[in-house]
Amino acid sequence: MFYDERIENVKGKISRNAVLISLLISFVLGSIHIANIIRNAPENKYFWFVSLEISIVIGCLAVLAAGFIKGKLYEKDERVLSEQNGFYSRAASILMKFVLVIFAFVKPITLYIGKKFINFSDIEFGGILYGLLFVVGIYIVYCFRKNDIYFNYSIMDSAHYYKGVFKNIGRFGLWALVFFCISIVSLVGIVALKMPESERIIRIFLDMTAYYVGIFIEVALLYLLYSFLEKSSYRNENSISRSTVISLAITILLYAVYATGVILIDLLPISQLNALRFASLLTPIDPYIRFALLIFLTYFGYEYQRVCKNKLISSACVTILLSETLSAFLGWIMGHLTFVFMPELLSQEAYMINHILSTMSAYIEDVSCLANIVGFVLLIFALVKDQMICKVHRFAIGAFVILVGVELFLRTQVDFLSIRIYHFVAEIIVLCYFAVILAFVVKRVGHKISS
């Protein structure tokens, strides 16, 4: 497959919806960030921190307006709709590059400005990109699977598929280098205009270098994992590919490494400044790991439904997808609103608002955890119903309830670090349990098809 008009039309519709979702998310979070700046850091220079959200909103409005006008200029027919969808695909790609250029230029400026206000310290420049990756990225992966299309469809039938994949990773590397060079130009401009001390410039340069290297590695690994799943799913049209279980095992390993790093930062006798620096390197890893887990769920749900026609599996996977995505989005909103209404010494009202928002954020996290448990329980019952696993696995619901109950009890007895360690360990145990179950399911399905 090299060019497929149906696939391009579907990609155009998905791109249009992705632009619309990006507009809504950027507008909401941008508005909260602006309110944060006005309330806690009322200096013009701090508006650099919200420049990314503003550029996304302006770019999305321009794309949607141009696409709407393009569709209204001519009487709608298949050719016009095809051209309109093609426009949305191209425009979304251009918009993404435009936003990343803005990010690359502004990143050194935000590092130079720093964060001097305690109430303002939660604003992280570029955090919106993680939000869009998680929400828009999951939407795109889900829509691609739902419409039975592949991101790498143009090279899917190629005998050198992985060569094409690594070429694309090389292109990612070139783009990362271009954006890094833009950041260097911006940093040179800061040096020329402000003449800061050399030690500060070196620190900004090293922070930028580590950031770009880390992001490139994470994006490359995600794309490699996604391409691996696509190829395996394409080859195994009548069965469940073992690649889905392999991807889950890789995700669990990465999550274990991440959890270990977070715990060590809290346990090691290092200064608070160094702890914050290490934490800033680990924080971006979390959304990528969760994104990889949801890619696995999407592919496993699609493949299982294709083989066994059990809608309960789809319901389970969608439950987990929606809970993770919505909780992440609502959690970001609550977290940033909390910093808008930081408690003030003479403001009882601000303190009450902050307390309510913090409580709601905790409730959202608990509801998300409960929804994930419901999703996993539905998975177990669906597999038992199809006789993929024995009925004794139904008792796993009791184990889940005990794990959650223990965590709720620990919240009233021990410190936050101990609760965090328990939470990480419990999650890893549950994920390993499902990896073992699904490996057995893949083997069972393979035996049924071969016989």
Short mmCIF file of C-alpha atoms in Angstrom, two decimals:
data_model
loop_
_atom_site.label_atom_id
_atom_site.label_comp_id
_atom_site.label_asym_id
_atom_site.label_seq_id
_atom_site.Cartn_x
_atom_site.Cartn_y
_atom_site.Cartn_z
CA MET A 1 0.00 0.00 0.00
CA PHE A 2 1.44 3.37 -1.02
CA TYR A 3 -1.51 5.74 -1.35
CA ASP A 4 -5.08 4.98 -0.37
CA GLU A 5 -7.73 7.65 -0.86
CA ARG A 6 -9.99 6.16 1.82
CA ILE A 7 -7.19 6.21 4.38
CA GLU A 8 -6.25 9.78 3.51
CA ASN A 9 -9.88 10.89 3.86
CA VAL A 10 -10.19 9.25 7.27
CA LYS A 11 -6.84 10.74 8.36
CA GLY A 12 -8.11 14.16 7.31
CA LYS A 13 -11.25 13.82 9.46
CA ILE A 14 -9.17 12.60 12.41
CA SER A 15 -6.76 15.52 11.92
CA ARG A 16 -9.65 18.01 11.92
CA ASN A 17 -11.04 16.59 15.17
CA ALA A 18 -7.54 16.50 16.69
CA VAL A 19 -7.11 20.21 15.88
CA LEU A 20 -10.49 20.96 17.48
CA ILE A 21 -9.58 19.01 20.64
CA SER A 22 -6.21 20.79 20.77
CA LEU A 23 -8.01 24.14 20.52
CA LEU A 24 -10.32 23.35 23.44
CA ILE A 25 -7.57 21.98 25.69
CA SER A 26 -5.18 24.84 24.94
CA PHE A 27 -7.90 27.44 25.50
CA VAL A 28 -8.88 25.99 28.89
CA LEU A 29 -5.34 25.48 30.19
CA GLY A 30 -4.13 28.75 28.64
CA SER A 31 -6.90 30.67 30.39
CA ILE A 32 -5.98 29.09 33.72
CA HIS A 33 -2.28 29.86 33.19
CA ILE A 34 -3.07 33.50 32.34
CA ALA A 35 -5.18 33.79 35.47
CA ASN A 36 -2.28 32.29 37.42
CA ILE A 37 0.13 34.86 36.02
CA ILE A 38 -2.19 37.82 36.63
CA ARG A 39 -2.84 36.76 40.21
CA ASN A 40 0.58 35.55 41.29
CA ALA A 41 3.23 36.98 38.94
CA PRO A 42 1.93 40.22 37.45
CA GLU A 43 4.96 41.03 35.31
CA ASN A 44 4.88 41.16 31.51
CA LYS A 45 7.90 38.90 31.13
CA TYR A 46 6.03 35.96 32.69
CA PHE A 47 3.56 35.87 29.82
CA TRP A 48 6.28 34.03 27.90
CA PHE A 49 5.16 30.98 29.89
CA VAL A 50 1.76 31.00 28.20
CA SER A 51 2.99 31.78 24.67
CA LEU A 52 2.71 28.13 23.63
CA GLU A 53 -0.99 27.88 24.52
CA ILE A 54 -1.67 31.17 22.71
CA SER A 55 0.13 30.01 19.56
CA ILE A 56 -1.79 26.71 19.59
CA VAL A 57 -5.13 28.49 19.94
CA ILE A 58 -4.33 30.95 17.13
CA GLY A 59 -2.99 28.18 14.88
CA CYS A 60 -5.98 25.89 15.50
CA LEU A 61 -8.46 28.70 14.81
CA ALA A 62 -6.63 29.51 11.56
CA VAL A 63 -6.70 25.87 10.41
CA LEU A 64 -10.36 25.34 11.27
CA ALA A 65 -11.40 28.65 9.70
CA ALA A 66 -9.45 27.96 6.50
CA GLY A 67 -10.89 24.44 6.26
CA PHE A 68 -14.42 25.72 6.83
CA ILE A 69 -14.05 28.42 4.16
CA LYS A 70 -12.49 25.92 1.75
CA GLY A 71 -15.51 23.65 2.16
CA LYS A 72 -18.00 26.50 1.62
CA LEU A 73 -16.44 27.90 -1.56
CA TYR A 74 -17.58 24.98 -3.70
CA GLU A 75 -20.59 22.74 -3.81
CA LYS A 76 -19.77 19.67 -1.78
CA ASP A 77 -18.97 16.50 -3.68
CA GLU A 78 -16.50 13.65 -3.20
CA ARG A 79 -13.64 15.58 -4.82
CA VAL A 80 -14.18 18.69 -2.67
CA LEU A 81 -14.48 16.61 0.52
CA SER A 82 -11.30 14.73 -0.39
CA GLU A 83 -9.42 18.00 -0.95
CA GLN A 84 -10.78 19.40 2.30
CA ASN A 85 -9.67 16.33 4.27
CA GLY A 86 -6.27 16.46 2.58
CA PHE A 87 -6.00 20.10 3.65
CA TYR A 88 -6.70 19.22 7.27
CA SER A 89 -3.97 16.53 7.24
CA ARG A 90 -1.38 18.90 5.76
CA ALA A 91 -2.44 21.83 7.93
CA ALA A 92 -2.28 19.74 11.13
CA SER A 93 1.28 18.69 10.26
CA ILE A 94 2.30 22.31 9.55
CA LEU A 95 0.61 23.48 12.75
CA MET A 96 2.54 20.94 14.81
CA LYS A 97 5.85 22.12 13.35
CA PHE A 98 4.87 25.77 13.90
CA VAL A 99 4.06 25.11 17.57
CA LEU A 100 7.33 23.24 18.09
CA VAL A 101 9.27 26.15 16.54
CA ILE A 102 7.60 28.52 19.01
CA PHE A 103 8.43 26.11 21.82
CA ALA A 104 12.08 25.85 20.76
CA PHE A 105 12.46 29.64 20.60
CA VAL A 106 10.75 30.38 23.92
CA LYS A 107 12.22 27.50 25.96
CA PRO A 108 15.58 29.24 26.71
CA ILE A 109 13.74 32.45 27.58
CA THR A 110 11.62 30.70 30.22
CA LEU A 111 14.73 29.01 31.63
CA TYR A 112 16.45 32.40 31.85
CA ILE A 113 13.46 34.11 33.48
CA GLY A 114 13.14 31.37 36.08
CA LYS A 115 10.34 31.03 38.60
CA LYS A 116 10.69 33.39 41.51
CA PHE A 117 7.14 33.22 42.85
CA ILE A 118 6.08 30.30 45.04
CA ASN A 119 2.47 30.51 43.86
CA PHE A 120 3.67 30.59 40.26
CA SER A 121 6.11 27.70 40.53
CA ASP A 122 3.73 25.01 39.26
CA ILE A 123 3.58 26.46 35.76
CA GLU A 124 5.88 24.39 33.60
CA PHE A 125 6.48 25.73 30.12
CA GLY A 126 5.67 23.06 27.57
CA GLY A 127 3.39 21.10 29.88
CA ILE A 128 0.58 21.59 27.37
CA LEU A 129 2.53 19.39 24.91
CA TYR A 130 2.32 16.45 27.31
CA GLY A 131 -1.40 17.09 27.69
CA LEU A 132 -1.95 17.11 23.95
CA LEU A 133 0.18 13.99 23.52
CA PHE A 134 -1.89 12.13 26.08
CA VAL A 135 -5.38 13.26 25.02
CA VAL A 136 -4.97 13.87 21.28
CA GLY A 137 -2.45 11.06 20.86
CA ILE A 138 -4.77 8.48 22.44
CA TYR A 139 -7.66 9.78 20.35
CA ILE A 140 -5.64 9.34 17.14
CA VAL A 141 -4.45 5.82 18.03
CA TYR A 142 -7.99 4.78 18.96
CA CYS A 143 -9.49 6.23 15.77
CA PHE A 144 -6.85 4.54 13.62
CA ARG A 145 -7.68 1.16 15.15
CA LYS A 146 -11.42 1.79 14.98
CA ASN A 147 -11.20 2.60 11.26
CA ASP A 148 -8.72 -0.24 10.60
CA ILE A 149 -6.00 1.98 9.19
CA TYR A 150 -2.28 2.12 9.88
CA PHE A 151 -0.07 5.11 10.52
CA ASN A 152 2.72 3.46 8.50
CA TYR A 153 0.41 2.17 5.78
CA SER A 154 2.63 3.51 2.98
CA ILE A 155 5.47 1.14 3.95
CA MET A 156 3.41 -1.66 5.51
CA ASP A 157 3.86 -4.05 2.58
CA SER A 158 7.50 -3.16 2.09
CA ALA A 159 10.11 -5.89 2.54
CA HIS A 160 12.21 -3.26 4.34
CA TYR A 161 9.52 -2.07 6.76
CA TYR A 162 11.79 -1.52 9.74
CA LYS A 163 14.33 0.23 7.55
CA GLY A 164 11.58 2.73 6.74
CA VAL A 165 10.70 2.99 10.44
CA PHE A 166 14.30 3.80 11.38
CA LYS A 167 14.45 6.33 8.54
CA ASN A 168 11.45 8.06 10.11
CA ILE A 169 13.20 7.98 13.49
CA GLY A 170 16.18 9.58 11.76
CA ARG A 171 13.88 12.32 10.49
CA PHE A 172 12.66 12.83 14.05
CA GLY A 173 16.29 13.23 15.07
CA LEU A 174 16.89 15.83 12.36
CA TRP A 175 13.83 17.80 13.44
CA ALA A 176 14.97 17.60 17.06
CA LEU A 177 18.35 18.97 15.95
CA VAL A 178 16.63 21.81 14.07
CA PHE A 179 14.57 22.74 17.14
CA PHE A 180 17.67 22.52 19.33
CA CYS A 181 19.47 24.91 16.96
CA ILE A 182 16.54 27.34 17.18
CA SER A 183 16.86 27.21 20.97
CA ILE A 184 20.60 27.88 20.67
CA VAL A 185 19.88 30.95 18.50
CA SER A 186 17.41 32.16 21.11
CA LEU A 187 19.99 31.58 23.85
CA VAL A 188 22.60 33.55 21.88
CA GLY A 189 20.09 36.39 21.65
CA ILE A 190 19.68 36.35 25.43
CA VAL A 191 23.45 36.49 25.87
CA ALA A 192 23.73 39.43 23.45
CA LEU A 193 20.89 41.41 25.06
CA LYS A 194 21.21 40.59 28.76
CA MET A 195 24.87 39.57 29.18
CA PRO A 196 24.19 37.08 32.02
CA GLU A 197 26.96 35.28 33.88
CA SER A 198 28.57 32.37 32.05
CA GLU A 199 27.64 29.82 34.74
CA ARG A 200 23.94 30.53 34.25
CA ILE A 201 24.22 30.22 30.47
CA ILE A 202 26.03 26.89 30.76
CA ARG A 203 23.33 25.59 33.09
CA ILE A 204 20.58 26.62 30.63
CA PHE A 205 22.49 25.01 27.76
CA LEU A 206 22.91 21.74 29.66
CA ASP A 207 19.24 21.73 30.70
CA MET A 208 18.16 22.23 27.08
CA THR A 209 20.51 19.53 25.82
CA ALA A 210 19.24 17.00 28.35
CA TYR A 211 15.64 17.96 27.55
CA TYR A 212 15.94 17.52 23.78
CA VAL A 213 17.91 14.28 24.07
CA GLY A 214 15.36 12.87 26.52
CA ILE A 215 12.35 13.87 24.42
CA PHE A 216 13.90 12.43 21.24
CA ILE A 217 14.63 9.10 22.94
CA GLU A 218 11.09 8.90 24.38
CA VAL A 219 9.38 9.79 21.10
CA ALA A 220 11.61 7.41 19.13
CA LEU A 221 10.86 4.53 21.53
CA LEU A 222 7.12 5.23 21.42
CA TYR A 223 7.11 5.33 17.63
CA LEU A 224 9.18 2.13 17.46
CA LEU A 225 6.77 0.39 19.83
CA TYR A 226 3.76 1.64 17.85
CA SER A 227 5.31 0.56 14.54
CA PHE A 228 6.13 -2.85 16.03
CA LEU A 229 2.49 -3.29 17.08
CA GLU A 230 1.20 -2.12 13.70
CA LYS A 231 3.31 -4.58 11.75
CA SER A 232 2.49 -7.47 14.07
CA SER A 233 -1.23 -6.69 13.95
CA TYR A 234 -1.09 -6.44 10.15
CA ARG A 235 0.62 -9.82 9.86
CA ASN A 236 -1.73 -11.57 12.31
CA GLU A 237 -5.13 -10.60 10.92
CA ASN A 238 -6.79 -13.77 12.25
CA SER A 239 -5.08 -14.06 15.64
CA ILE A 240 -3.71 -12.09 18.57
CA SER A 241 -0.09 -11.14 18.07
CA ARG A 242 2.42 -11.85 20.82
CA SER A 243 3.71 -8.34 20.23
CA THR A 244 0.89 -6.93 22.34
CA VAL A 245 2.10 -8.89 25.38
CA ILE A 246 5.72 -8.00 24.60
CA SER A 247 4.75 -4.31 24.49
CA LEU A 248 3.02 -4.68 27.87
CA ALA A 249 6.14 -6.32 29.35
CA ILE A 250 8.31 -3.47 28.03
CA THR A 251 5.89 -0.92 29.47
CA ILE A 252 5.94 -2.63 32.88
CA LEU A 253 9.76 -2.64 32.85
CA LEU A 254 9.89 1.07 32.02
CA TYR A 255 7.32 1.83 34.69
CA ALA A 256 9.37 -0.12 37.25
CA VAL A 257 12.47 1.88 36.31
CA TYR A 258 10.53 5.14 36.57
CA ALA A 259 9.03 4.18 39.95
CA THR A 260 12.47 3.21 41.28
CA GLY A 261 13.90 6.54 40.16
CA VAL A 262 11.10 8.52 41.83
CA ILE A 263 11.51 6.62 45.10
CA LEU A 264 15.32 6.98 45.09
CA ILE A 265 15.01 10.74 44.66
CA ASP A 266 12.96 10.84 47.86
CA LEU A 267 15.23 8.46 49.77
CA LEU A 268 18.73 9.58 48.77
CA PRO A 269 20.45 12.21 50.96
CA ILE A 270 20.68 14.91 48.28
CA SER A 271 19.88 18.61 48.37
CA GLN A 272 16.41 19.86 47.52
CA LEU A 273 17.77 21.63 44.42
CA ASN A 274 19.33 18.44 43.05
CA ALA A 275 16.17 16.49 43.90
CA LEU A 276 14.12 18.96 41.87
CA ARG A 277 16.54 18.69 38.95
CA PHE A 278 16.37 14.88 38.94
CA ALA A 279 12.59 15.03 39.32
CA SER A 280 12.34 17.37 36.32
CA LEU A 281 14.16 14.72 34.23
CA LEU A 282 11.85 11.91 35.40
CA THR A 283 8.54 13.76 35.27
CA PRO A 284 8.25 13.76 31.43
CA ILE A 285 8.69 9.97 31.39
CA ASP A 286 5.40 9.29 33.21
CA PRO A 287 2.99 10.39 30.44
CA TYR A 288 4.98 8.44 27.83
CA ILE A 289 4.76 5.25 29.91
CA ARG A 290 1.03 5.70 30.42
CA PHE A 291 0.66 6.45 26.72
CA ALA A 292 2.48 3.20 25.86
CA LEU A 293 0.17 1.26 28.20
CA LEU A 294 -2.92 2.70 26.52
CA ILE A 295 -1.51 1.88 23.07
CA PHE A 296 -1.19 -1.72 24.25
CA LEU A 297 -4.80 -1.76 25.50
CA THR A 298 -6.05 -0.31 22.22
CA TYR A 299 -4.30 -2.94 20.12
CA PHE A 300 -5.15 -5.85 22.40
CA GLY A 301 -8.82 -4.85 22.53
CA TYR A 302 -8.94 -4.52 18.74
CA GLU A 303 -7.21 -7.84 18.09
CA TYR A 304 -9.24 -9.78 20.64
CA GLN A 305 -12.52 -8.33 19.35
CA ARG A 306 -11.47 -9.25 15.81
CA VAL A 307 -10.83 -12.89 16.79
CA CYS A 308 -13.39 -13.64 19.51
CA LYS A 309 -16.12 -11.01 18.93
CA ASN A 310 -16.55 -10.24 22.63
CA LYS A 311 -17.80 -6.68 23.13
CA LEU A 312 -17.08 -6.88 26.86
CA ILE A 313 -13.37 -6.69 26.05
CA SER A 314 -13.92 -3.49 24.05
CA SER A 315 -15.98 -2.02 26.91
CA ALA A 316 -13.20 -2.85 29.38
CA CYS A 317 -10.47 -1.27 27.25
CA VAL A 318 -12.58 1.84 26.52
CA THR A 319 -13.32 2.22 30.25
CA ILE A 320 -9.61 2.30 31.07
CA LEU A 321 -8.81 4.57 28.11
CA LEU A 322 -11.47 7.12 29.09
CA SER A 323 -10.63 7.03 32.80
CA GLU A 324 -6.92 7.62 32.17
CA THR A 325 -7.51 10.36 29.60
CA LEU A 326 -10.24 12.24 31.48
CA SER A 327 -8.51 11.95 34.84
CA ALA A 328 -5.28 13.30 33.35
CA PHE A 329 -7.09 16.25 31.76
CA LEU A 330 -9.24 17.05 34.82
CA GLY A 331 -6.24 16.50 37.09
CA TRP A 332 -4.24 19.11 35.16
CA ILE A 333 -7.09 21.59 35.39
CA MET A 334 -7.56 21.09 39.14
CA GLY A 335 -3.83 21.18 39.77
CA HIS A 336 -3.37 24.48 37.96
CA LEU A 337 -6.52 26.03 39.42
CA THR A 338 -5.10 25.23 42.84
CA PHE A 339 -2.17 27.55 42.09
CA VAL A 340 -4.53 30.27 40.88
CA PHE A 341 -6.26 30.25 44.27
CA MET A 342 -3.25 29.68 46.49
CA PRO A 343 -4.10 30.38 50.13
CA GLU A 344 -3.25 33.89 51.29
CA LEU A 345 -2.58 34.91 54.88
CA LEU A 346 -5.54 37.28 55.01
CA SER A 347 -7.90 35.47 52.65
CA GLN A 348 -10.06 32.78 54.20
CA GLU A 349 -12.04 32.53 50.95
CA ALA A 350 -8.92 31.77 48.90
CA TYR A 351 -7.93 29.12 51.43
CA MET A 352 -11.36 27.45 51.20
CA ILE A 353 -11.29 27.46 47.38
CA ASN A 354 -7.82 25.93 47.39
CA HIS A 355 -8.92 23.25 49.86
CA ILE A 356 -11.95 22.36 47.72
CA LEU A 357 -9.84 22.10 44.55
CA SER A 358 -7.23 19.93 46.27
CA THR A 359 -9.98 17.64 47.59
CA MET A 360 -11.60 17.39 44.15
CA SER A 361 -8.22 16.55 42.58
CA ALA A 362 -7.76 13.72 45.09
CA TYR A 363 -11.28 12.45 44.37
CA ILE A 364 -10.61 12.47 40.63
CA GLU A 365 -7.49 10.36 41.16
CA ASP A 366 -9.44 7.89 43.34
CA VAL A 367 -12.30 7.66 40.81
CA SER A 368 -9.78 7.03 38.03
CA CYS A 369 -8.19 4.24 40.07
CA LEU A 370 -11.63 2.72 40.68
CA ALA A 371 -12.51 2.96 36.97
CA ASN A 372 -9.26 1.19 36.06
CA ILE A 373 -10.10 -1.61 38.49
CA VAL A 374 -13.56 -1.91 36.91
CA GLY A 375 -11.93 -2.11 33.48
CA PHE A 376 -9.51 -4.85 34.59
CA VAL A 377 -12.34 -6.79 36.25
CA LEU A 378 -14.37 -6.61 33.01
CA LEU A 379 -11.34 -7.96 31.17
CA ILE A 380 -11.11 -10.93 33.52
CA PHE A 381 -14.83 -11.73 33.29
CA ALA A 382 -14.70 -11.49 29.49
CA LEU A 383 -11.75 -13.90 29.32
CA VAL A 384 -13.49 -16.31 31.71
CA LYS A 385 -16.66 -16.12 29.61
CA ASP A 386 -14.70 -17.09 26.49
CA GLN A 387 -13.00 -19.90 28.46
CA MET A 388 -9.58 -18.36 27.90
CA ILE A 389 -8.77 -18.55 31.61
CA CYS A 390 -10.25 -20.62 34.44
CA LYS A 391 -13.03 -19.31 36.68
CA VAL A 392 -10.74 -19.03 39.70
CA HIS A 393 -9.40 -15.76 38.24
CA ARG A 394 -12.71 -14.15 39.15
CA PHE A 395 -11.41 -14.04 42.72
CA ALA A 396 -8.86 -11.47 41.51
CA ILE A 397 -11.54 -8.84 42.15
CA GLY A 398 -11.18 -9.64 45.87
CA ALA A 399 -7.42 -9.09 45.62
CA PHE A 400 -7.99 -5.72 43.93
CA VAL A 401 -10.38 -4.66 46.68
CA ILE A 402 -7.85 -5.68 49.34
CA LEU A 403 -5.05 -3.75 47.62
CA VAL A 404 -7.18 -0.61 47.42
CA GLY A 405 -8.39 -1.04 51.00
CA VAL A 406 -4.82 -1.35 52.28
CA GLU A 407 -3.83 1.86 50.47
CA LEU A 408 -6.82 3.73 51.91
CA PHE A 409 -5.85 2.47 55.38
CA LEU A 410 -2.21 3.48 54.92
CA ARG A 411 -3.28 7.03 54.11
CA THR A 412 -4.37 7.43 57.71
CA GLN A 413 -1.33 5.72 59.24
CA VAL A 414 1.93 6.45 57.37
CA ASP A 415 3.72 9.23 55.53
CA PHE A 416 3.26 10.14 51.86
CA LEU A 417 6.51 8.43 50.74
CA SER A 418 5.44 5.07 52.19
CA ILE A 419 2.06 5.35 50.46
CA ARG A 420 3.76 6.18 47.16
CA ILE A 421 6.07 3.16 47.44
CA TYR A 422 3.11 0.88 48.20
CA HIS A 423 1.12 2.34 45.27
CA PHE A 424 3.96 1.76 42.80
CA VAL A 425 4.55 -1.81 44.01
CA ALA A 426 0.83 -2.65 43.90
CA GLU A 427 0.44 -1.29 40.37
CA ILE A 428 3.47 -3.23 39.10
CA ILE A 429 2.16 -6.47 40.67
CA VAL A 430 -1.26 -6.01 39.03
CA LEU A 431 0.30 -5.24 35.64
CA CYS A 432 2.56 -8.30 35.86
CA TYR A 433 -0.48 -10.43 36.72
CA PHE A 434 -2.25 -9.26 33.59
CA ALA A 435 0.84 -9.76 31.46
CA VAL A 436 0.96 -13.43 32.54
CA ILE A 437 -2.78 -13.87 31.89
CA LEU A 438 -2.63 -12.28 28.46
CA ALA A 439 0.42 -14.31 27.47
CA PHE A 440 -1.63 -17.43 28.25
CA VAL A 441 -4.58 -16.03 26.25
CA VAL A 442 -2.39 -15.40 23.20
CA LYS A 443 -1.08 -18.97 23.40
CA ARG A 444 -4.61 -20.37 23.83
CA VAL A 445 -5.98 -18.44 20.86
CA GLY A 446 -3.06 -19.61 18.72
CA HIS A 447 -3.80 -23.25 19.57
CA LYS A 448 -7.50 -22.81 18.75
CA ILE A 449 -6.77 -21.28 15.36
CA SER A 450 -4.15 -23.87 14.43
CA SER A 451 -6.49 -26.73 15.38
#
